[in-house]
């Protein structure tokens, strides 16, 4: 009934002097689409677009720094001792000097980095509650996650487990001949649905007037999706494969609880008359 898809794409677009890797292209699309959506939100709410330019800078720096540090801390801590410069530079120095780009990025680290970045953005730029901006970046971040996971699929990385059937994708670049779950696409489609839900809640309801509720919903659903998709993913740390929950799931559980807590306390505050 099913026929496995043979997946063997090129890694990027050859521009002569350099190759534009698809993963990098997906990141550019993620930031560009996020900027466009945020611009619509800022115009709708009468916020200066000068503040939007600063938001883009804060978001890019906090996302990449958080994602890179998160990966090293959660999945590859030995780099701090074995090749510390590669933690912060797109270059590997061990065993040989090699330009690698910023590969090895963790979404949990990105989430923490963005939260920290938005704290400083709120303090230095908007002078509003941090939840004002967190509520409003949920939509572009959800859409950005769609493109990042597509980039992972194009890179044949963060693959799913073997399906043990004819259903699935054969990642030829991994030197394999059996189909796996396209876990990256499962996650990407789920984030697209999340993007639709958040867009509907923001534009068609008054939830954006309740500080933190939209962000709490986003955080809860985002990490629930991540927790569930991990069941069909290959563990990123082989030594932890026999744990009850893998690293991605263990990191997602407190995120889900934080999201639920934010929803609860934000609703309590809104009932007491506090609005954004």
C-alpha positions as semicolon CSV with decimal commas, in nm:
position;residue;x (nm);y (nm);z (nm)
1;X;0,000;0,000;0,000
2;X;0,281;0,239;0,089
3;X;0,602;0,300;-0,100
4;X;0,902;0,437;0,087
5;X;1,038;0,769;-0,042
6;X;1,406;0,775;-0,136
7;X;1,540;1,102;0,003
8;X;1,877;1,213;-0,132
9;X;1,877;1,590;-0,193
10;X;2,177;1,814;-0,247
11;X;2,283;2,005;0,064
12;X;2,236;2,346;-0,091
13;X;2,236;2,578;-0,390
14;X;2,573;2,623;-0,562
15;X;2,630;2,996;-0,610
16;X;2,979;2,956;-0,751
17;X;3,187;3,120;-0,479
18;X;2,985;2,953;-0,205
19;X;2,704;2,707;-0,144
20;X;2,385;2,835;0,016
21;X;2,286;2,546;0,237
22;X;1,916;2,469;0,255
23;X;1,925;2,464;0,636
24;X;2,063;2,819;0,642
25;X;1,804;2,921;0,382
26;X;1,525;2,786;0,604
27;X;1,657;2,995;0,894
28;X;1,655;3,304;0,671
29;X;1,296;3,231;0,566
30;X;1,201;3,176;0,932
31;X;1,337;3,515;1,037
32;X;1,196;3,693;0,730
33;X;0,847;3,549;0,777
34;X;0,862;3,630;1,146
35;X;0,958;3,989;1,068
36;X;0,664;4,021;0,827
37;X;0,410;3,888;1,078
38;X;0,553;4,099;1,360
39;X;0,530;4,406;1,137
40;X;0,157;4,342;1,085
41;X;0,111;4,307;1,463
42;X;0,308;4,622;1,542
43;X;0,116;4,827;1,283
44;X;-0,215;4,690;1,413
45;X;-0,125;4,792;1,768
46;X;0,028;5,128;1,677
47;X;0,383;5,041;1,783
48;X;0,676;5,221;1,621
49;X;0,843;5,013;1,351
50;X;1,177;5,136;1,484
51;X;1,113;4,907;1,779
52;X;1,046;4,623;1,535
53;X;1,393;4,657;1,384
54;X;1,542;4,622;1,731
55;X;1,319;4,321;1,799
56;X;1,469;4,144;1,497
57;X;1,822;4,203;1,625
58;X;1,738;4,083;1,977
59;X;1,559;3,777;1,837
60;X;1,835;3,667;1,600
61;X;2,111;3,701;1,860
62;X;1,918;3,538;2,145
63;X;1,789;3,253;1,924
64;X;2,125;3,154;1,780
65;X;2,319;3,202;2,105
66;X;2,062;3,013;2,310
67;X;2,022;2,732;2,057
68;X;2,397;2,679;2,025
69;X;2,471;2,690;2,398
70;X;2,167;2,471;2,464
71;X;2,293;2,204;2,227
72;X;2,637;2,196;2,384
73;X;2,507;2,198;2,743
74;X;2,232;1,941;2,691
75;X;2,383;1,714;2,426
76;X;2,757;1,773;2,380
77;X;2,908;1,921;2,699
78;X;3,247;1,766;2,624
79;X;3,302;2,044;2,367
80;X;3,369;2,291;2,648
81;X;3,691;2,099;2,721
82;X;3,775;1,935;2,389
83;X;3,710;2,220;2,144
84;X;3,581;2,527;2,334
85;X;3,618;2,776;2,047
86;X;3,377;2,568;1,835
87;X;3,105;2,639;2,091
88;X;3,097;3,004;1,987
89;X;3,246;2,999;1,635
90;X;3,123;2,829;1,315
91;X;3,458;2,650;1,297
92;X;3,582;2,318;1,435
93;X;3,947;2,311;1,548
94;X;3,969;1,941;1,646
95;X;4,107;1,727;1,493
96;X;4,155;1,972;1,202
97;X;4,043;2,326;1,129
98;X;3,715;2,304;0,939
99;X;3,439;2,555;0,867
100;X;3,122;2,386;0,991
101;X;2,868;2,666;1,013
102;X;2,650;2,687;1,322
103;X;2,538;2,326;1,328
104;X;2,422;2,171;1,649
105;X;2,131;2,389;1,766
106;X;1,883;2,292;2,038
107;X;1,526;2,422;2,044
108;X;1,512;2,410;2,425
109;X;1,819;2,634;2,438
110;X;1,663;2,864;2,179
111;X;1,351;2,897;2,396
112;X;1,557;2,997;2,699
113;X;1,768;3,234;2,488
114;X;1,461;3,404;2,339
115;X;1,303;3,446;2,684
116;X;1,620;3,615;2,810
117;X;1,644;3,828;2,497
118;X;1,281;3,938;2,530
119;X;1,340;4,036;2,893
120;X;1,612;4,279;2,787
121;X;1,407;4,393;2,485
122;X;1,111;4,471;2,710
123;X;1,330;4,649;2,963
124;X;1,531;4,854;2,714
125;X;1,293;4,908;2,421
126;X;0,918;4,865;2,481
127;X;0,915;4,951;2,853
128;X;0,619;4,713;2,878
129;X;0,566;4,385;3,063
130;X;0,775;4,103;2,918
131;X;0,452;3,913;2,856
132;X;0,338;4,184;2,615
133;X;0,610;4,092;2,370
134;X;0,610;3,719;2,453
135;X;0,238;3,701;2,368
136;X;0,304;3,870;2,036
137;X;0,606;3,672;1,920
138;X;0,432;3,336;1,967
139;X;0,285;3,352;1,617
140;X;0,609;3,426;1,425
141;X;0,808;3,183;1,642
142;X;0,560;2,902;1,571
143;X;0,587;2,968;1,198
144;X;0,965;2,989;1,220
145;X;0,973;2,645;1,383
146;X;0,793;2,506;1,077
147;X;1,079;2,613;0,849
148;X;1,354;2,503;1,089
149;X;1,219;2,147;1,094
150;X;1,191;2,149;0,715
151;X;1,557;2,248;0,715
152;X;1,635;1,947;0,936
153;X;1,454;1,724;0,686
154;X;1,648;1,871;0,393
155;X;1,968;1,808;0,591
156;X;1,869;1,445;0,667
157;X;1,919;1,511;1,038
158;X;1,718;1,455;1,357
159;X;1,569;1,152;1,183
160;X;1,291;0,926;1,303
161;X;1,309;0,565;1,407
162;X;1,280;0,280;1,156
163;X;0,917;0,210;1,061
164;X;0,980;-0,163;0,999
165;X;0,745;-0,137;0,704
166;X;0,728;0,009;0,353
167;X;0,600;0,338;0,494
168;X;0,849;0,616;0,555
169;X;1,154;0,788;0,412
170;X;1,487;0,632;0,323
171;X;1,758;0,883;0,409
172;X;2,010;0,785;0,146
173;X;2,276;1,027;0,273
174;X;2,292;0,827;0,595
175;X;2,399;0,523;0,394
176;X;2,078;0,340;0,476
177;X;1,831;0,138;0,272
178;X;1,539;0,113;0,516
179;X;1,258;0,366;0,575
180;X;1,233;0,583;0,883
181;X;0,959;0,803;1,022
182;X;0,993;1,155;0,875
183;X;0,980;1,291;1,231
184;X;1,097;1,634;1,116
185;X;0,789;1,665;0,894
186;X;0,555;1,540;1,166
187;X;0,689;1,816;1,387
188;X;0,679;2,077;1,112
189;X;0,313;2,007;1,029
190;X;0,225;2,014;1,400
191;X;0,389;2,355;1,436
192;X;0,196;2,478;1,131
193;X;-0,127;2,377;1,306
194;X;-0,004;2,553;1,621
195;X;0,065;2,864;1,413
196;X;-0,294;2,852;1,285
197;X;-0,437;2,813;1,636
198;X;-0,233;3,103;1,775
199;X;-0,319;3,327;1,479
200;X;-0,689;3,258;1,533
201;X;-0,666;3,327;1,907
202;X;-0,470;3,649;1,855
203;X;-0,676;3,803;1,576
204;X;-1,024;3,670;1,660
205;X;-1,038;3,669;2,040
206;X;-0,950;3,905;2,326
207;X;-0,689;3,671;2,477
208;X;-0,409;3,911;2,380
209;X;-0,551;4,147;2,642
210;X;-0,466;3,893;2,914
211;X;-0,093;3,917;2,977
212;X;0,077;3,581;2,935
213;X;-0,218;3,361;2,836
214;X;-0,125;3,335;2,468
215;X;0,236;3,267;2,557
216;X;0,131;3,004;2,809
217;X;-0,085;2,829;2,548
218;X;0,200;2,844;2,298
219;X;0,455;2,708;2,544
220;X;0,228;2,425;2,660
221;X;0,132;2,309;2,310
222;X;0,480;2,357;2,161
223;X;0,653;2,134;2,413
224;X;0,368;1,883;2,418
225;X;0,422;1,842;2,044
226;X;0,794;1,803;2,098
227;X;0,739;1,548;2,378
228;X;0,509;1,333;2,163
229;X;0,719;1,346;1,844
230;X;1,022;1,228;2,043
231;X;0,859;0,884;2,061
232;X;0,929;0,833;1,690
233;X;1,269;1,008;1,686
234;X;1,608;0,849;1,718
235;X;1,757;0,965;2,051
236;X;2,017;1,235;1,996
237;X;2,232;1,093;2,274
238;X;2,278;0,720;2,219
239;X;2,389;0,659;2,578
240;X;2,046;0,777;2,699
241;X;1,845;0,565;2,456
242;X;1,729;0,319;2,722
243;X;1,601;0,590;2,960
244;X;1,226;0,603;3,029
245;X;1,220;0,945;2,863
246;X;1,490;1,071;2,628
247;X;1,670;1,402;2,674
248;X;1,428;1,596;2,455
249;X;1,132;1,469;2,657
250;X;1,296;1,534;2,993
251;X;1,366;1,892;2,888
252;X;1,011;1,934;2,755
253;X;0,831;1,829;3,076
254;X;0,932;2,137;3,281
255;X;0,856;2,358;2,979
256;X;0,500;2,217;2,966
257;X;0,456;2,274;3,339
258;X;0,584;2,630;3,304
259;X;0,335;2,691;3,024
260;X;0,045;2,559;3,230
261;X;0,157;2,767;3,527
262;X;0,170;3,083;3,315
263;X;-0,183;3,019;3,185
264;X;-0,316;2,969;3,538
265;X;-0,151;3,270;3,698
266;X;-0,222;3,495;3,398
267;X;-0,591;3,406;3,416
268;X;-0,589;3,476;3,787
269;X;-0,436;3,819;3,730
270;X;-0,679;3,902;3,448
271;X;-0,969;3,820;3,675
272;X;-0,829;4,074;3,918
273;X;-0,845;4,340;3,649
274;X;-0,489;4,335;3,510
275;X;-0,464;4,363;3,131
276;X;-0,181;4,407;2,883
